[in-house]
Amino acid sequence: MSRIPNLILIGFMGTGKSSVGRKCAAVLGFPYHDTDLWIARRARMSIPQIFETEGERLFRAREREAILQVSRRSAIVVSTGGGAVLDPENAARLRETGVVVLLTATAESILERTSHTGHRPLLKAEDPHARIVQLLREREAAYCDAAHASVDTTGRTADDVAVEVIAIYRQAAE
Ligand code: S3P
């Protein structure tokens, strides 16, 4: 059975996965899925509440389930949480079902984009910039291994990034 590949966005918090994902879905005419929204809806709790009451380990179990669900679909756009592909099984599943595009940005740009919202438990640190730099360093290899292609989003609008991501998707999906 021929299957239309999914378009999957991965990358660190604040790299624009959700806004770019929505735009790509609108242009491609694909349904849009956000694994964090899926998890929050299913748990009837926000992501910070899940971290607070259940802890990160159970959040990751919920995330694995979300990845499994989206990987059963085809012709959808998926934005994943920033830690999703740190689990090699999640990464392998996503790669099998679609084109995985990594969105990147500098630590400064990530800090700027995430500092206005309080919904990222992992960035609640005394020095959020140092925390971002540390996590980026720890995660870099996993992000690169999981991705088919990457797009730098620093200083760019979501529309501009979406155009590049769609071009990558179309070429890979041909
Ligand atoms: C996380 C990223 C968040 C969310 C959770 C953990 C991470 O998603 O899944 O707070 O480990 O990087 P966004 O990347 O959409 O902010």
mmCIF file of N, CA, C and O in Angstrom, residues 15 18-19 30 43 47 56 61 63 66 77 84 98 107 110 115 123 137 140-141 143 147 150 174:
data_model
loop_
_atom_site.group_PDB
_atom_site.id
_atom_site.type_symbol
_atom_site.label_atom_id
_atom_site.label_comp_id
_atom_site.label_asym_id
_atom_site.label_seq_id
_atom_site.Cartn_x
_atom_site.Cartn_y
_atom_site.Cartn_z
ATOM 1 N N THR A 15 11.734 26.863 18.999
ATOM 2 C CA THR A 15 12.268 26.976 17.636
ATOM 3 C C THR A 15 11.144 27.154 16.614
ATOM 4 O O THR A 15 11.414 27.212 15.408
ATOM 5 N N SER A 18 5.451 24.645 16.504
ATOM 6 C CA SER A 18 3.981 24.726 16.433
ATOM 7 C C SER A 18 3.522 25.732 15.380
ATOM 8 O O SER A 18 2.667 25.415 14.551
ATOM 9 N N SER A 19 4.093 26.920 15.398
ATOM 10 C CA SER A 19 3.623 27.917 14.425
ATOM 11 C C SER A 19 3.982 27.512 12.997
ATOM 12 O O SER A 19 3.159 27.628 12.082
ATOM 13 N N PHE A 30 -2.991 19.203 4.958
ATOM 14 C CA PHE A 30 -2.917 18.029 5.842
ATOM 15 C C PHE A 30 -3.472 18.403 7.220
ATOM 16 O O PHE A 30 -3.316 19.545 7.665
ATOM 17 N N ALA A 43 -4.603 13.755 29.140
ATOM 18 C CA ALA A 43 -4.369 13.739 30.599
ATOM 19 C C ALA A 43 -5.328 14.682 31.328
ATOM 20 O O ALA A 43 -5.412 14.645 32.554
ATOM 21 N N ILE A 47 0.790 20.684 30.422
ATOM 22 C CA ILE A 47 2.114 20.035 30.501
ATOM 23 C C ILE A 47 2.788 20.360 31.850
ATOM 24 O O ILE A 47 3.280 19.437 32.520
ATOM 25 N N GLU A 56 8.601 13.908 35.257
ATOM 26 C CA GLU A 56 9.014 13.841 33.845
ATOM 27 C C GLU A 56 8.928 12.419 33.280
ATOM 28 O O GLU A 56 8.591 12.233 32.117
ATOM 29 N N ALA A 61 6.393 8.804 29.191
ATOM 30 C CA ALA A 61 5.583 7.626 28.824
ATOM 31 C C ALA A 61 4.359 8.085 28.027
ATOM 32 O O ALA A 61 3.988 7.481 27.006
ATOM 33 N N GLU A 63 4.260 10.723 26.275
ATOM 34 C CA GLU A 63 4.785 11.212 24.993
ATOM 35 C C GLU A 63 5.030 10.044 24.023
ATOM 36 O O GLU A 63 4.738 10.148 22.835
ATOM 37 N N ALA A 66 1.816 9.151 22.538
ATOM 38 C CA ALA A 66 1.409 10.154 21.540
ATOM 39 C C ALA A 66 2.141 9.920 20.214
ATOM 40 O O ALA A 66 1.542 9.978 19.133
ATOM 41 N N VAL A 77 0.695 16.631 9.443
ATOM 42 C CA VAL A 77 1.855 17.393 9.924
ATOM 43 C C VAL A 77 1.883 17.236 11.438
ATOM 44 O O VAL A 77 0.847 17.380 12.103
ATOM 45 N N ALA A 84 11.078 14.803 22.547
ATOM 46 C CA ALA A 84 10.490 13.548 22.033
ATOM 47 C C ALA A 84 11.522 12.621 21.384
ATOM 48 O O ALA A 84 11.505 11.411 21.618
ATOM 49 N N GLY A 98 7.675 9.324 8.004
ATOM 50 C CA GLY A 98 7.626 10.598 7.311
ATOM 51 C C GLY A 98 8.964 11.285 7.182
ATOM 52 O O GLY A 98 10.023 10.708 7.439
ATOM 53 N N ALA A 107 20.793 29.927 21.059
ATOM 54 C CA ALA A 107 20.323 29.942 22.453
ATOM 55 C C ALA A 107 19.680 31.294 22.785
ATOM 56 O O ALA A 107 18.662 31.348 23.495
ATOM 57 N N ILE A 110 16.229 31.416 21.294
ATOM 58 C CA ILE A 110 15.343 30.519 22.056
ATOM 59 C C ILE A 110 14.938 31.186 23.372
ATOM 60 O O ILE A 110 13.765 31.175 23.758
ATOM 61 N N SER A 115 10.916 33.339 26.817
ATOM 62 C CA SER A 115 10.906 34.058 28.095
ATOM 63 C C SER A 115 9.545 34.670 28.424
ATOM 64 O O SER A 115 9.270 34.982 29.573
ATOM 65 N N LEU A 123 12.672 24.765 31.604
ATOM 66 C CA LEU A 123 13.427 26.024 31.520
ATOM 67 C C LEU A 123 13.243 26.893 32.763
ATOM 68 O O LEU A 123 13.690 28.040 32.794
ATOM 69 N N ARG A 137 23.420 21.423 24.102
ATOM 70 C CA ARG A 137 24.648 20.636 23.965
ATOM 71 C C ARG A 137 24.339 19.143 24.162
ATOM 72 O O ARG A 137 24.753 18.299 23.388
ATOM 73 N N GLU A 140 22.092 17.839 21.041
ATOM 74 C CA GLU A 140 22.467 18.088 19.649
ATOM 75 C C GLU A 140 22.572 16.804 18.815
ATOM 76 O O GLU A 140 21.998 16.710 17.726
ATOM 77 N N ALA A 141 23.268 15.817 19.340
ATOM 78 C CA ALA A 141 23.504 14.592 18.566
ATOM 79 C C ALA A 141 22.194 13.863 18.291
ATOM 80 O O ALA A 141 21.950 13.396 17.169
ATOM 81 N N TYR A 143 19.178 15.117 18.117
ATOM 82 C CA TYR A 143 18.395 15.869 17.121
ATOM 83 C C TYR A 143 18.929 15.583 15.710
ATOM 84 O O TYR A 143 18.167 15.322 14.788
ATOM 85 N N ALA A 147 16.965 13.604 12.410
ATOM 86 C CA ALA A 147 16.440 14.458 11.335
ATOM 87 C C ALA A 147 16.901 14.033 9.940
ATOM 88 O O ALA A 147 18.026 13.585 9.759
ATOM 89 N N SER A 150 17.587 19.894 8.222
ATOM 90 C CA SER A 150 17.401 20.883 9.285
ATOM 91 C C SER A 150 17.300 22.290 8.703
ATOM 92 O O SER A 150 17.838 22.571 7.636
ATOM 93 N N GLU A 174 8.727 12.997 -2.943
ATOM 94 C CA GLU A 174 8.496 12.703 -4.375
ATOM 95 C C GLU A 174 8.706 11.235 -4.708
ATOM 96 O O GLU A 174 9.607 10.619 -4.155
#
